[in-house]
PDB file of C-alpha atoms in Angstrom:
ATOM      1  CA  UNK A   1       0.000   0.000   0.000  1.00  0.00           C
ATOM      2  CA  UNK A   2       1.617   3.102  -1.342  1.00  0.00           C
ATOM      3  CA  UNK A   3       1.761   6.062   1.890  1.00  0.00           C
ATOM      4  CA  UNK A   4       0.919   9.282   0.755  1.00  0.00           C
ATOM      5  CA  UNK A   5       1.924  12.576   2.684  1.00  0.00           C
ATOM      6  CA  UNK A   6       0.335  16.036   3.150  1.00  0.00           C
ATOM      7  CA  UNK A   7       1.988  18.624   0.687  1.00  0.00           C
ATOM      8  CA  UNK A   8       2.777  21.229   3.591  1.00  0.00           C
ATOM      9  CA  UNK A   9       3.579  19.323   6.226  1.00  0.00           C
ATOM     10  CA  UNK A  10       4.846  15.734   5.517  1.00  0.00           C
ATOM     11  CA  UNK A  11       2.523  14.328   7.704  1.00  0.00           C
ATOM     12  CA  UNK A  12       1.117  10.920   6.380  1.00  0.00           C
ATOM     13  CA  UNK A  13      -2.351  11.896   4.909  1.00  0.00           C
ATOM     14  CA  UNK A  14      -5.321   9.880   6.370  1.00  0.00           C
ATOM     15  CA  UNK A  15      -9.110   8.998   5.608  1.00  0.00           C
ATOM     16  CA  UNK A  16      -9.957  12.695   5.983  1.00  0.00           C
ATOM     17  CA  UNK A  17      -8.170  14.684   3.154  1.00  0.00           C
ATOM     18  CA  UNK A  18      -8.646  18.159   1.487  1.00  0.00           C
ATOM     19  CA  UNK A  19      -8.016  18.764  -1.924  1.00  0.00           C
ATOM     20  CA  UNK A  20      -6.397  21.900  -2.813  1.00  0.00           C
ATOM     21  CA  UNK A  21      -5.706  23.538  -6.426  1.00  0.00           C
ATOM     22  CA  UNK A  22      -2.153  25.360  -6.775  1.00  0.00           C
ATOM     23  CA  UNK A  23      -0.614  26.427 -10.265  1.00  0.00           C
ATOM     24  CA  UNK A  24      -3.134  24.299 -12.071  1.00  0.00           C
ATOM     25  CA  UNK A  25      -2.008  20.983 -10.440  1.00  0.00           C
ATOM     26  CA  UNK A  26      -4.245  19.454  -7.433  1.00  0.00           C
ATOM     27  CA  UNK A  27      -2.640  18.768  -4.202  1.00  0.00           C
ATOM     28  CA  UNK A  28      -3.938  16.829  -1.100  1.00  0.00           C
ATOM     29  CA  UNK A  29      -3.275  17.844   2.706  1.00  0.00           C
ATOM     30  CA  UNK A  30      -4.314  16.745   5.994  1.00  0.00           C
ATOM     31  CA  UNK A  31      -6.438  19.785   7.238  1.00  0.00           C
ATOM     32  CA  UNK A  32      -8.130  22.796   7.264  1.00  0.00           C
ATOM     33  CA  UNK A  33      -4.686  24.787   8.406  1.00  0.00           C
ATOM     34  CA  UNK A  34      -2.814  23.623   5.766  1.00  0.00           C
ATOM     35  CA  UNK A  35      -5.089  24.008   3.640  1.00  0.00           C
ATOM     36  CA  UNK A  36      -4.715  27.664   4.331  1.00  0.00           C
ATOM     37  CA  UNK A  37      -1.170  27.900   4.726  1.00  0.00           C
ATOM     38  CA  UNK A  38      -0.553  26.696   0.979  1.00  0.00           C
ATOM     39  CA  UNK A  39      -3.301  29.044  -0.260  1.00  0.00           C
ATOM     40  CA  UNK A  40      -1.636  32.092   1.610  1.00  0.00           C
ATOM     41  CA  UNK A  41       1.778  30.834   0.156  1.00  0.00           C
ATOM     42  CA  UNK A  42       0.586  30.474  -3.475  1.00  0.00           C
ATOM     43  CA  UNK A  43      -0.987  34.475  -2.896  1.00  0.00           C
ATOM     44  CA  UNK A  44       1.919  35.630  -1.868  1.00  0.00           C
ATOM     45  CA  UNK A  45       3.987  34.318  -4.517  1.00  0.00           C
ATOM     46  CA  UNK A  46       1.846  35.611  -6.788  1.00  0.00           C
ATOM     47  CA  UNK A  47       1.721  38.845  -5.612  1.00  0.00           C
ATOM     48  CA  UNK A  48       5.763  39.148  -5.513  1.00  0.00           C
ATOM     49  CA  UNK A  49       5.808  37.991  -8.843  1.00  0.00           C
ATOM     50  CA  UNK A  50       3.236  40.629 -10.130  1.00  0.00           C
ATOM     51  CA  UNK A  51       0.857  37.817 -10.500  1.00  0.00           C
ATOM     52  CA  UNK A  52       2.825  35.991 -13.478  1.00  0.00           C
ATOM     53  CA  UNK A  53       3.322  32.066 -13.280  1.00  0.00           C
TER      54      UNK A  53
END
């Protein structure tokens, strides 16, 4: 059985996962927080980079 892991946190990802979208690719985490935390990161870097990909 292959272990997957939450994309901010390296925690291993249980039943309960949230799917987030970043840069056009979907990524899975293991709560609400990270959820948020990636979002935040992906605005930010967006907003340094004058909103260019």
């Amino acid at each position: 059985m292959k272990k997957t892991t939450c994309a901010a946190c390296d925690c291993e990802l249980g039943a309960e996962t949230i799917t987030v979208k970043l840069g056009g690719k979907t990524v899975e985490v293991c709560c609400q927080e990270c959820a948020e935390a990636l979002n935040e990161a992906e605005a930010a870097t967006l907003a340094a980079s004058g909103g260019k990909e």
